[in-house]
Tab-separated table of N, CA and C in Angstrom:
chain	number	residue	atom	x	y	z
P	16	UNK	N	0.846	-1.183	-0.010
P	16	UNK	CA	-0.012	-0.004	0.003
P	16	UNK	C	0.898	1.232	0.010
P	17	UNK	N	0.504	2.190	-0.784
P	17	UNK	CA	1.328	3.420	-0.886
P	17	UNK	C	0.868	4.427	0.196
P	18	UNK	N	1.834	5.265	0.560
P	18	UNK	CA	1.533	6.328	1.495
P	18	UNK	C	1.872	7.688	0.858
P	19	UNK	N	0.982	8.587	1.006
P	19	UNK	CA	1.219	9.946	0.477
P	19	UNK	C	2.254	10.697	1.271
P	20	UNK	N	3.230	11.344	0.591
P	20	UNK	CA	4.340	12.044	1.262
P	20	UNK	C	4.483	13.442	0.618
P	21	UNK	N	4.699	14.414	1.439
P	21	UNK	CA	4.901	15.770	0.945
P	21	UNK	C	6.386	16.137	1.086
P	22	UNK	N	6.954	16.669	0.026
P	22	UNK	CA	8.361	17.074	0.039
P	22	UNK	C	8.440	18.527	-0.454
P	23	UNK	N	9.275	19.307	0.196
P	23	UNK	CA	9.462	20.704	-0.164
P	23	UNK	C	10.776	20.877	-0.910
P	24	UNK	N	10.666	21.447	-2.129
P	24	UNK	CA	11.898	21.690	-2.923
P	24	UNK	C	11.951	23.169	-3.281
P	25	UNK	N	13.142	23.670	-3.424
P	25	UNK	CA	13.267	25.051	-3.899
P	25	UNK	C	12.858	25.120	-5.350
P	26	UNK	N	12.358	26.256	-5.819
P	26	UNK	CA	11.781	26.360	-7.155
P	26	UNK	C	12.690	25.875	-8.278
P	27	UNK	N	13.981	26.180	-8.238
P	27	UNK	CA	14.916	25.739	-9.301
P	27	UNK	C	15.061	24.250	-9.336
P	28	UNK	N	15.201	23.634	-8.171
P	28	UNK	CA	15.304	22.156	-8.130
P	28	UNK	C	14.054	21.479	-8.605
P	29	UNK	N	12.923	22.005	-8.246
P	29	UNK	CA	11.624	21.469	-8.726
P	29	UNK	C	11.517	21.616	-10.234
P	30	UNK	N	11.891	22.741	-10.755
P	30	UNK	CA	11.801	23.005	-12.220
P	30	UNK	C	12.672	21.993	-12.930
P	31	UNK	N	13.888	21.795	-12.471
P	31	UNK	CA	14.812	20.851	-13.116
P	31	UNK	C	14.312	19.433	-13.046
P	32	UNK	N	13.773	19.053	-11.882
P	32	UNK	CA	13.263	17.708	-11.722
P	32	UNK	C	12.046	17.469	-12.616
P	33	UNK	N	11.148	18.455	-12.708
P	33	UNK	CA	9.997	18.326	-13.606
P	33	UNK	C	10.440	18.216	-15.060
P	34	UNK	N	11.462	18.974	-15.441
P	34	UNK	CA	11.961	18.903	-16.804
P	34	UNK	C	12.567	17.506	-17.081
P	35	UNK	N	13.279	16.985	-16.105
P	35	UNK	CA	13.889	15.638	-16.262
P	35	UNK	C	12.815	14.571	-16.384
P	36	UNK	N	11.756	14.691	-15.576
P	36	UNK	CA	10.616	13.747	-15.667
P	36	UNK	C	9.961	13.840	-17.011
P	37	UNK	N	9.785	15.059	-17.523
P	37	UNK	CA	9.129	15.228	-18.834
P	37	UNK	C	10.031	14.634	-19.935
P	38	UNK	N	11.333	14.772	-19.779
P	38	UNK	CA	12.281	14.224	-20.755
P	38	UNK	C	12.168	12.706	-20.777
P	39	UNK	N	11.944	12.118	-19.637
P	39	UNK	CA	11.790	10.649	-19.523
P	39	UNK	C	10.366	10.202	-19.841
P	40	UNK	N	9.473	11.160	-20.043
P	40	UNK	CA	8.054	10.900	-20.338
P	40	UNK	C	7.385	10.158	-19.193
P	41	UNK	N	7.679	10.576	-17.991
P	41	UNK	CA	7.014	10.037	-16.802
P	41	UNK	C	6.560	11.223	-15.930
P	42	UNK	N	5.682	10.943	-14.986
P	42	UNK	CA	5.217	12.016	-14.096
P	42	UNK	C	6.324	12.439	-13.104
P	43	UNK	N	6.164	13.594	-12.537
P	43	UNK	CA	7.092	14.057	-11.532
P	43	UNK	C	7.145	13.113	-10.367
P	44	UNK	N	5.930	12.656	-9.952
P	44	UNK	CA	5.806	11.755	-8.759
P	44	UNK	C	6.558	10.422	-9.078
P	45	UNK	N	6.370	9.880	-10.293
P	45	UNK	CA	7.091	8.650	-10.686
P	45	UNK	C	8.585	8.855	-10.688
P	46	UNK	N	9.024	10.035	-11.172
P	46	UNK	CA	10.486	10.358	-11.208
P	46	UNK	C	11.020	10.336	-9.788
P	47	UNK	N	10.322	10.928	-8.848
P	47	UNK	CA	10.763	10.995	-7.439
P	47	UNK	C	10.786	9.568	-6.878
P	48	UNK	N	9.700	8.770	-7.112
P	48	UNK	CA	9.657	7.408	-6.594
P	48	UNK	C	10.828	6.588	-7.084
P	49	UNK	N	11.118	6.710	-8.373
P	49	UNK	CA	12.266	5.944	-8.953
P	49	UNK	C	13.601	6.352	-8.298
P	50	UNK	N	13.771	7.651	-8.093
P	50	UNK	CA	14.988	8.126	-7.460
P	50	UNK	C	15.158	7.507	-6.055
P	51	UNK	N	14.092	7.528	-5.315
P	51	UNK	CA	14.156	6.986	-3.929
P	51	UNK	C	14.446	5.491	-3.986
P	52	UNK	N	13.788	4.739	-4.849
P	52	UNK	CA	13.995	3.296	-4.932
P	52	UNK	C	15.426	2.996	-5.392
P	53	UNK	N	15.913	3.775	-6.364
P	53	UNK	CA	17.276	3.562	-6.835
P	53	UNK	C	18.297	3.844	-5.743
P	54	UNK	N	18.051	4.863	-4.936
P	54	UNK	CA	18.994	5.215	-3.860
P	54	UNK	C	18.960	4.162	-2.734
P	55	UNK	N	17.817	3.684	-2.397
P	55	UNK	CA	17.666	2.747	-1.316
P	55	UNK	C	17.993	1.304	-1.701
P	56	UNK	N	17.815	0.971	-2.960
P	56	UNK	CA	18.061	-0.390	-3.427
P	56	UNK	C	16.853	-1.248	-3.137
P	57	UNK	N	16.932	-2.483	-3.491
P	57	UNK	CA	15.823	-3.429	-3.249
P	57	UNK	C	15.689	-3.720	-1.772
P	58	UNK	N	14.429	-3.767	-1.305
P	58	UNK	CA	14.172	-4.127	0.061
P	58	UNK	C	14.409	-5.628	0.265
P	59	UNK	N	15.113	-5.962	1.265
P	59	UNK	CA	15.348	-7.391	1.581
P	59	UNK	C	14.208	-7.892	2.405
P	60	UNK	N	13.577	-8.952	1.928
P	60	UNK	CA	12.533	-9.552	2.674
P	60	UNK	C	13.046	-10.841	3.276
P	61	UNK	N	12.870	-10.977	4.558
P	61	UNK	CA	13.339	-12.206	5.223
P	61	UNK	C	12.121	-13.115	5.387
P	62	UNK	N	12.243	-14.271	4.754
P	62	UNK	CA	11.174	-15.241	4.806
P	62	UNK	C	11.416	-16.214	5.998
P	63	UNK	N	10.314	-16.517	6.671
P	63	UNK	CA	10.394	-17.499	7.723
P	63	UNK	C	10.390	-18.884	7.099
P	64	UNK	N	11.354	-19.689	7.428
P	64	UNK	CA	11.505	-21.014	6.829
P	64	UNK	C	10.263	-21.916	7.063
P	65	UNK	N	9.508	-21.592	8.113
P	65	UNK	CA	8.323	-22.379	8.392
P	65	UNK	C	7.243	-22.211	7.354
P	66	UNK	N	7.359	-21.169	6.488
P	66	UNK	CA	6.367	-21.042	5.421
P	66	UNK	C	6.573	-22.127	4.385
P	67	UNK	N	7.667	-22.757	4.351
P	67	UNK	CA	7.974	-23.806	3.374
P	67	UNK	C	7.970	-25.215	4.014
P	68	UNK	N	8.343	-25.287	5.257
P	68	UNK	CA	8.496	-26.587	5.929
P	68	UNK	C	7.760	-26.594	7.237
P	69	UNK	N	7.490	-27.770	7.717
P	69	UNK	CA	6.862	-27.950	9.026
P	69	UNK	C	5.527	-27.188	9.129
P	70	UNK	N	4.693	-27.295	8.094
P	70	UNK	CA	3.427	-26.596	8.107
P	70	UNK	C	2.411	-27.273	8.995
P	71	UNK	N	2.586	-28.567	9.179
P	71	UNK	CA	1.660	-29.301	10.026
P	71	UNK	C	2.431	-30.162	11.006
P	72	UNK	N	1.938	-30.218	12.217
P	72	UNK	CA	2.606	-31.022	13.264
P	72	UNK	C	1.858	-32.303	13.542
P	73	UNK	N	0.782	-32.479	12.862
P	73	UNK	CA	-0.049	-33.692	13.153
P	73	UNK	C	-0.417	-34.416	11.859
P	74	UNK	N	-0.851	-35.613	11.979
P	74	UNK	CA	-1.294	-36.395	10.840
P	74	UNK	C	-0.184	-37.223	10.258
P	75	UNK	N	-0.549	-37.953	9.261
P	75	UNK	CA	0.362	-38.904	8.585
P	75	UNK	C	1.361	-38.101	7.711
P	76	UNK	N	2.615	-38.580	7.728
P	76	UNK	CA	3.591	-37.955	6.821
P	76	UNK	C	3.241	-38.269	5.386
P	77	UNK	N	3.554	-37.320	4.471
P	77	UNK	CA	3.208	-37.535	3.103
P	77	UNK	C	4.486	-37.369	2.216
P	78	UNK	N	4.396	-37.999	1.058
P	78	UNK	CA	5.489	-37.890	0.096
P	78	UNK	C	4.915	-37.184	-1.129
P	79	UNK	N	4.957	-35.842	-1.080
P	79	UNK	CA	4.343	-35.046	-2.101
P	79	UNK	C	4.952	-35.354	-3.486
P	80	UNK	N	6.233	-35.546	-3.564
P	80	UNK	CA	6.887	-35.772	-4.846
P	80	UNK	C	6.254	-36.985	-5.565
P	81	UNK	N	5.951	-38.022	-4.813
P	81	UNK	CA	5.462	-39.265	-5.441
P	81	UNK	C	3.937	-39.337	-5.426
P	82	UNK	N	3.289	-38.565	-4.532
P	82	UNK	CA	1.818	-38.720	-4.400
P	82	UNK	C	1.043	-37.466	-4.796
P	83	UNK	N	1.691	-36.513	-5.478
P	83	UNK	CA	1.016	-35.240	-5.732
P	83	UNK	C	-0.291	-35.366	-6.520
P	84	UNK	N	-0.300	-36.261	-7.550
P	84	UNK	CA	-1.477	-36.420	-8.342
P	84	UNK	C	-2.634	-36.933	-7.532
P	85	UNK	N	-2.367	-37.926	-6.660
P	85	UNK	CA	-3.434	-38.461	-5.782
P	85	UNK	C	-3.905	-37.389	-4.794
P	86	UNK	N	-2.950	-36.570	-4.270
P	86	UNK	CA	-3.308	-35.534	-3.310
P	86	UNK	C	-4.137	-34.471	-3.960
P	87	UNK	N	-3.857	-34.072	-5.150
P	87	UNK	CA	-4.590	-33.020	-5.865
P	87	UNK	C	-6.009	-33.572	-6.173
P	88	UNK	N	-6.081	-34.824	-6.628
P	88	UNK	CA	-7.388	-35.426	-6.941
P	88	UNK	C	-8.236	-35.476	-5.672
P	89	UNK	N	-7.657	-35.827	-4.581
P	89	UNK	CA	-8.383	-35.909	-3.280
P	89	UNK	C	-8.901	-34.523	-2.886
P	90	UNK	N	-8.057	-33.521	-3.044
P	90	UNK	CA	-8.455	-32.141	-2.691
P	90	UNK	C	-9.612	-31.654	-3.570
P	91	UNK	N	-9.558	-31.985	-4.866
P	91	UNK	CA	-10.643	-31.586	-5.795
P	91	UNK	C	-11.950	-32.315	-5.423
P	92	UNK	N	-11.844	-33.562	-5.093
P	92	UNK	CA	-13.029	-34.301	-4.681
P	92	UNK	C	-13.656	-33.745	-3.410
P	93	UNK	N	-12.778	-33.363	-2.445
P	93	UNK	CA	-13.262	-32.753	-1.220
P	93	UNK	C	-14.012	-31.457	-1.481
P	94	UNK	N	-13.440	-30.606	-2.329
P	94	UNK	CA	-14.103	-29.326	-2.650
P	94	UNK	C	-15.412	-29.594	-3.404
P	95	UNK	N	-15.381	-30.513	-4.347
P	95	UNK	CA	-16.578	-30.810	-5.140
P	95	UNK	C	-17.689	-31.373	-4.213
P	96	UNK	N	-17.360	-32.281	-3.326
P	96	UNK	CA	-18.374	-32.900	-2.477
P	96	UNK	C	-18.899	-31.880	-1.485
P	97	UNK	N	-18.050	-30.938	-1.012
P	97	UNK	CA	-18.558	-29.960	-0.083
P	97	UNK	C	-19.471	-28.989	-0.774
P	98	UNK	N	-19.259	-28.658	-2.022
P	98	UNK	CA	-20.154	-27.787	-2.805
P	98	UNK	C	-21.466	-28.477	-3.022
P	99	UNK	N	-21.400	-29.799	-3.273
P	99	UNK	CA	-22.578	-30.567	-3.541
P	99	UNK	C	-23.467	-30.603	-2.291
P	100	UNK	N	-22.827	-30.742	-1.139
P	100	UNK	CA	-23.570	-30.757	0.150
P	100	UNK	C	-24.270	-29.424	0.369
P	101	UNK	N	-23.582	-28.334	0.052
P	101	UNK	CA	-24.163	-27.008	0.263
P	101	UNK	C	-25.369	-26.819	-0.649
P	102	UNK	N	-25.321	-27.282	-1.876
P	102	UNK	CA	-26.441	-27.162	-2.776
P	102	UNK	C	-27.621	-27.954	-2.272
P	103	UNK	N	-27.374	-29.143	-1.754
P	103	UNK	CA	-28.444	-29.972	-1.201
P	103	UNK	C	-29.097	-29.284	-0.035
P	104	UNK	N	-28.275	-28.696	0.854
P	104	UNK	CA	-28.816	-28.006	2.017
P	104	UNK	C	-29.660	-26.836	1.555
P	105	UNK	N	-29.237	-26.076	0.592
P	105	UNK	CA	-30.003	-24.924	0.116
P	105	UNK	C	-31.350	-25.385	-0.470
P	106	UNK	N	-31.316	-26.513	-1.218
P	106	UNK	CA	-32.547	-27.025	-1.756
P	106	UNK	C	-33.542	-27.427	-0.691
P	107	UNK	N	-33.029	-28.052	0.345
P	107	UNK	CA	-33.886	-28.474	1.456
P	107	UNK	C	-34.498	-27.288	2.135
P	108	UNK	N	-33.731	-26.245	2.360
P	108	UNK	CA	-34.267	-25.055	2.973
P	108	UNK	C	-35.341	-24.377	2.126
P	109	UNK	N	-35.126	-24.336	0.863
P	109	UNK	CA	-36.108	-23.734	-0.056
P	109	UNK	C	-37.382	-24.533	-0.060
P	110	UNK	N	-37.252	-25.839	-0.074
P	110	UNK	CA	-38.432	-26.670	-0.123
P	110	UNK	C	-39.259	-26.576	1.191
P	111	UNK	N	-38.618	-26.361	2.286
P	111	UNK	CA	-39.302	-26.238	3.581
P	111	UNK	C	-40.056	-24.910	3.651
P	112	UNK	N	-39.568	-23.884	3.010
P	112	UNK	CA	-40.207	-22.560	3.110
P	112	UNK	C	-41.488	-22.504	2.257
P	113	UNK	N	-41.598	-23.336	1.281
P	113	UNK	CA	-42.802	-23.283	0.393
P	113	UNK	C	-43.971	-23.842	1.013
């Protein structure tokens, strides 16, 4: 999410910066954003290793490399059957109201 920031520049610096932005065919705001990003460099994001490993502490161990097709099929069937149950429930509710 972006945050609005106000910066005060002397008139000559602002004029030169606006001319440079126009030369690059970008807005003054984009020109300033690029300067800040270039000066700061890329932000380093530290990822928590638990986002990739040890996601569950319970249940049977799985071998995703060898069982991925079976696991995907099972997940699809679970979603499909839960949708089917919801539709049945809605139909029952509608029929009771009539």
